[in-house]
Amino acid sequence: GENVEQHPSTLSVQEGDSAVIKCTYSDSASNYFPWYKQELGKRPQLIIDIRSNVGEKKDQRIAVTLNKTAKHFSLHITETQPEDSAVYFCAASRDSGGGADGLTFGKGTHLIIQP
Amino acid sequence: DTGVSQDPRHKITKRGQNVTFRCDPISEHNRLYWYRQTLGQGPEFLTYFQNEAQLEKSRLLSDRFSAERPKGSFSTLEIQRTEQGDSAMYLCASSLADVGGRHGYTFGSGTRLTVV
């Protein structure tokens, strides 16, 4: 089955700086890669996703890059703000055409934005 | 219908008792998923349905766990003979693959199970 590794487990950055979280996956058939933000006691919320037919996707301050050959993908947050503090999870799955299969999640990165 | 609803939000049960959770997905979504999340970990996939058909089950889903989605709308997850190791947050999610390929994979707020 799929295995997703995520690094680092904790990331502390100064407000206004950029943050980068990296993930690797093992199943070459995986083709859907979402990122979720989870605040304490709340549900995971989808912040951005990418499919394997593109290498990069941006949404305002957030971007995701994908290297299918190396089987790794990264989340980039620029101009970080205090409200970006949360746990971020990467995930991977196959999309069989009718929608995503079950997601395999990484262990999460606790992002701390220092004022 | 603005999101995925789960009921109850919290459940405390004695070891050995059976529990059942309910999930109401976003109405136009055709896929419904169950996950389990323990403290400090990412969600772990349990099972998912496309309409009323159960398409995939994780090896984490022991024979004490059963999930149903009888009419392709809401789903129930039952745990029989609960054990302390079953204590976790049980998350439901739903998704739709439209012609643009967007998944809209949305989680509910979860049911927190505590087995004492």
GROMACS .gro file of C-alpha atoms in nm:
model
  231
    1GLY     CA    1   0.000   0.000   0.000
    2GLU     CA    2   0.084   0.367  -0.009
    3ASN     CA    3   0.323   0.520   0.246
    4VAL     CA    4   0.354   0.897   0.290
    5GLU     CA    5   0.644   1.054   0.480
    6GLN     CA    6   0.622   1.418   0.590
    7HIS     CA    7   0.894   1.654   0.716
    8PRO     CA    8   0.953   1.840   0.933
    9SER     CA    9   0.729   1.742   1.223
   10THR     CA   10   0.757   2.094   1.367
   11LEU     CA   11   0.840   2.415   1.183
   12SER     CA   12   0.880   2.754   1.346
   13VAL     CA   13   0.913   3.063   1.125
   14GLN     CA   14   0.902   3.437   1.178
   15GLU     CA   15   0.588   3.615   1.069
   16GLY     CA   16   0.630   3.730   0.711
   17ASP     CA   17   0.882   3.460   0.622
   18SER     CA   18   0.811   3.159   0.402
   19ALA     CA   19   0.742   2.804   0.517
   20VAL     CA   20   0.805   2.485   0.322
   21ILE     CA   21   0.674   2.139   0.413
   22LYS     CA   22   0.787   1.833   0.218
   23CYS     CA   23   0.630   1.494   0.159
   24THR     CA   24   0.733   1.179  -0.024
   25TYR     CA   25   0.510   0.894  -0.135
   26SER     CA   26   0.577   0.536  -0.235
   27ASP     CA   27   0.296   0.430  -0.472
   28SER     CA   28   0.374   0.541  -0.827
   29ALA     CA   29   0.005   0.496  -0.911
   30SER     CA   30  -0.096   0.778  -0.676
   31ASN     CA   31  -0.211   1.078  -0.876
   32TYR     CA   32  -0.399   1.303  -0.634
   33PHE     CA   33  -0.217   1.503  -0.363
   34PRO     CA   34  -0.415   1.727  -0.128
   35TRP     CA   35  -0.294   1.935   0.164
   36TYR     CA   36  -0.504   1.988   0.474
   37LYS     CA   37  -0.484   2.241   0.756
   38GLN     CA   38  -0.612   2.133   1.096
   39GLU     CA   39  -0.650   2.370   1.388
   40LEU     CA   40  -0.671   2.231   1.739
   41GLY     CA   41  -0.999   2.050   1.795
   42LYS     CA   42  -1.127   2.122   1.445
   43ARG     CA   43  -1.178   1.926   1.124
   44PRO     CA   44  -0.907   1.898   0.858
   45GLN     CA   45  -0.973   2.160   0.591
   46LEU     CA   46  -0.854   2.128   0.233
   47ILE     CA   47  -0.629   2.421   0.145
   48ILE     CA   48  -0.489   2.315  -0.192
   49ASP     CA   49  -0.457   2.002  -0.402
   50ILE     CA   50  -0.269   1.893  -0.711
   51ARG     CA   51  -0.308   1.617  -0.962
   52SER     CA   52  -0.021   1.439  -1.131
   53ASN     CA   53  -0.076   1.597  -1.470
   54VAL     CA   54   0.058   1.932  -1.342
   55GLY     CA   55   0.381   2.023  -1.167
   56GLU     CA   56   0.275   2.329  -0.973
   57LYS     CA   57  -0.039   2.500  -0.851
   58LYS     CA   58  -0.080   2.834  -0.674
   59ASP     CA   59  -0.357   2.993  -0.474
   60GLN     CA   60  -0.264   3.334  -0.337
   61ARG     CA   61   0.004   3.276  -0.068
   62ILE     CA   62  -0.006   2.899  -0.100
   63ALA     CA   63   0.159   2.684  -0.365
   64VAL     CA   64   0.218   2.314  -0.412
   65THR     CA   65   0.483   2.155  -0.631
   66LEU     CA   66   0.495   1.795  -0.747
   67ASN     CA   67   0.787   1.590  -0.878
   68LYS     CA   68   0.640   1.264  -1.003
   69THR     CA   69   0.975   1.116  -1.098
   70ALA     CA   70   1.115   1.162  -0.749
   71LYS     CA   71   0.775   1.098  -0.588
   72HIS     CA   72   0.776   1.403  -0.371
   73PHE     CA   73   0.557   1.709  -0.330
   74SER     CA   74   0.587   2.024  -0.124
   75LEU     CA   75   0.369   2.295   0.027
   76HIS     CA   76   0.496   2.652   0.016
   77ILE     CA   77   0.338   2.928   0.223
   78THR     CA   78   0.469   3.281   0.163
   79GLU     CA   79   0.429   3.593   0.378
   80THR     CA   80   0.322   3.382   0.674
   81GLN     CA   81   0.067   3.523   0.917
   82PRO     CA   82  -0.026   3.425   1.274
   83GLU     CA   83  -0.347   3.260   1.149
   84ASP     CA   84  -0.133   3.017   0.947
   85SER     CA   85  -0.034   2.847   1.274
   86ALA     CA   86  -0.184   2.496   1.266
   87VAL     CA   87  -0.100   2.135   1.185
   88TYR     CA   88  -0.064   2.068   0.813
   89PHE     CA   89  -0.111   1.724   0.661
   90CYS     CA   90  -0.014   1.605   0.316
   91ALA     CA   91  -0.193   1.309   0.162
   92ALA     CA   92  -0.189   1.093  -0.148
   93SER     CA   93  -0.435   0.870  -0.327
   94ARG     CA   94  -0.534   0.729  -0.661
   95ASP     CA   95  -0.810   0.894  -0.856
   96SER     CA   96  -0.979   0.621  -1.051
   97GLY     CA   97  -1.180   0.869  -1.251
   98GLY     CA   98  -1.488   0.855  -1.034
   99GLY     CA   99  -1.326   1.045  -0.752
  100ALA     CA  100  -1.042   0.999  -0.507
  101ASP     CA  101  -0.990   0.666  -0.333
  102GLY     CA  102  -0.899   0.657   0.036
  103LEU     CA  103  -0.631   0.909   0.128
  104THR     CA  104  -0.303   0.809   0.293
  105PHE     CA  105  -0.191   1.092   0.520
  106GLY     CA  106   0.148   1.199   0.643
  107LYS     CA  107   0.203   1.239   1.017
  108GLY     CA  108   0.163   1.615   1.004
  109THR     CA  109   0.372   1.928   1.050
  110HIS     CA  110   0.303   2.164   1.337
  111LEU     CA  111   0.363   2.510   1.189
  112ILE     CA  112   0.429   2.784   1.442
  113ILE     CA  113   0.435   3.145   1.327
  114GLN     CA  114   0.643   3.359   1.561
  115PRO     CA  115   0.524   3.722   1.588
  116ASP     CA  116  -2.678   2.168   0.344
  117THR     CA  117  -2.348   2.342   0.386
  118GLY     CA  118  -2.119   2.065   0.501
  119VAL     CA  119  -2.065   1.713   0.627
  120SER     CA  120  -2.255   1.646   0.951
  121GLN     CA  121  -2.163   1.386   1.210
  122ASP     CA  122  -2.357   1.270   1.512
  123PRO     CA  123  -2.291   1.248   1.799
  124ARG     CA  124  -2.000   1.488   1.853
  125HIS     CA  125  -1.885   1.299   2.161
  126LYS     CA  126  -1.947   0.947   2.286
  127ILE     CA  127  -1.826   0.788   2.609
  128THR     CA  128  -1.886   0.418   2.637
  129LYS     CA  129  -1.782   0.131   2.859
  130ARG     CA  130  -1.550  -0.133   2.719
  131GLY     CA  131  -1.745  -0.412   2.558
  132GLN     CA  132  -2.043  -0.198   2.457
  133ASN     CA  133  -2.149  -0.137   2.097
  134VAL     CA  134  -2.156   0.213   1.950
  135THR     CA  135  -2.294   0.356   1.627
  136PHE     CA  136  -2.205   0.685   1.459
  137ARG     CA  137  -2.387   0.863   1.180
  138CYS     CA  138  -2.258   1.074   0.893
  139ASP     CA  139  -2.462   1.291   0.657
  140PRO     CA  140  -2.251   1.391   0.356
  141ILE     CA  141  -2.289   1.693   0.132
  142SER     CA  142  -2.600   1.600  -0.061
  143GLU     CA  143  -2.460   1.609  -0.414
  144HIS     CA  144  -2.144   1.417  -0.323
  145ASN     CA  145  -2.137   1.056  -0.443
  146ARG     CA  146  -1.846   0.927  -0.233
  147LEU     CA  147  -1.840   0.894   0.146
  148TYR     CA  148  -1.533   0.804   0.351
  149TRP     CA  149  -1.462   0.705   0.710
  150TYR     CA  150  -1.132   0.783   0.884
  151ARG     CA  151  -0.994   0.745   1.236
  152GLN     CA  152  -0.761   1.000   1.392
  153THR     CA  153  -0.570   0.962   1.718
  154LEU     CA  154  -0.394   1.245   1.898
  155GLY     CA  155  -0.089   1.374   1.716
  156GLN     CA  156  -0.145   1.156   1.410
  157GLY     CA  157  -0.289   1.205   1.066
  158PRO     CA  158  -0.627   1.057   0.978
  159GLU     CA  159  -0.617   0.686   0.891
  160PHE     CA  160  -0.843   0.560   0.615
  161LEU     CA  161  -1.103   0.298   0.717
  162THR     CA  162  -1.347   0.256   0.429
  163TYR     CA  163  -1.538   0.436   0.157
  164PHE     CA  164  -1.860   0.413  -0.042
  165GLN     CA  165  -1.957   0.519  -0.388
  166ASN     CA  166  -2.329   0.570  -0.363
  167GLU     CA  167  -2.442   0.262  -0.164
  168ALA     CA  168  -2.155   0.034  -0.269
  169GLN     CA  169  -1.866  -0.015  -0.027
  170LEU     CA  170  -1.562  -0.002  -0.258
  171GLU     CA  171  -1.263  -0.031  -0.029
  172LYS     CA  172  -1.190  -0.141   0.326
  173SER     CA  173  -0.864  -0.086   0.512
  174ARG     CA  174  -0.701  -0.367   0.705
  175LEU     CA  175  -0.756  -0.139   1.006
  176LEU     CA  176  -1.126  -0.221   0.978
  177SER     CA  177  -1.142  -0.531   1.196
  178ASP     CA  178  -1.444  -0.760   1.205
  179ARG     CA  179  -1.577  -0.558   1.500
  180PHE     CA  180  -1.626  -0.262   1.266
  181SER     CA  181  -1.904  -0.239   1.010
  182ALA     CA  182  -2.015   0.048   0.791
  183GLU     CA  183  -2.328   0.089   0.585
  184ARG     CA  184  -2.471   0.340   0.343
  185PRO     CA  185  -2.806   0.178   0.265
  186LYS     CA  186  -2.962   0.437   0.034
  187GLY     CA  187  -2.651   0.608  -0.091
  188SER     CA  188  -2.708   0.907   0.134
  189PHE     CA  189  -2.616   0.896   0.507
  190SER     CA  190  -2.381   0.634   0.647
  191THR     CA  191  -2.340   0.459   0.981
  192LEU     CA  192  -2.026   0.318   1.139
  193GLU     CA  193  -2.078   0.059   1.411
  194ILE     CA  194  -1.814  -0.070   1.648
  195GLN     CA  195  -1.902  -0.385   1.839
  196ARG     CA  196  -1.745  -0.492   2.168
  197THR     CA  197  -1.549  -0.171   2.200
  198GLU     CA  198  -1.193  -0.177   2.332
  199GLN     CA  199  -0.988   0.102   2.486
  200GLY     CA  200  -0.776   0.111   2.171
  201ASP     CA  201  -1.083   0.220   1.978
  202SER     CA  202  -1.072   0.559   2.152
  203ALA     CA  203  -1.016   0.813   1.875
  204MET     CA  204  -1.181   1.079   1.662
  205TYR     CA  205  -1.387   0.920   1.386
  206LEU     CA  206  -1.403   1.147   1.084
  207CYS     CA  207  -1.637   1.126   0.790
  208ALA     CA  208  -1.569   1.292   0.454
  209SER     CA  209  -1.747   1.317   0.123
  210SER     CA  210  -1.640   1.403  -0.228
  211LEU     CA  211  -1.756   1.446  -0.582
  212ALA     CA  212  -1.563   1.411  -0.904
  213ASP     CA  213  -1.717   1.655  -1.147
  214VAL     CA  214  -1.629   1.695  -1.510
  215GLY     CA  215  -1.354   1.938  -1.412
  216GLY     CA  216  -1.191   1.675  -1.192
  217ARG     CA  217  -1.230   1.875  -0.872
  218HIS     CA  218  -1.273   1.651  -0.573
  219GLY     CA  219  -1.423   1.874  -0.310
  220TYR     CA  220  -1.304   1.626  -0.049
  221THR     CA  221  -1.464   1.769   0.267
  222PHE     CA  222  -1.440   1.643   0.623
  223GLY     CA  223  -1.699   1.657   0.897
  224SER     CA  224  -1.620   1.770   1.251
  225GLY     CA  225  -1.593   1.412   1.372
  226THR     CA  226  -1.722   1.197   1.656
  227ARG     CA  227  -1.485   1.169   1.949
  228LEU     CA  228  -1.511   0.824   2.105
  229THR     CA  229  -1.379   0.754   2.453
  230VAL     CA  230  -1.386   0.393   2.576
  231VAL     CA  231  -1.354   0.362   2.953
   0.00000   0.00000   0.00000
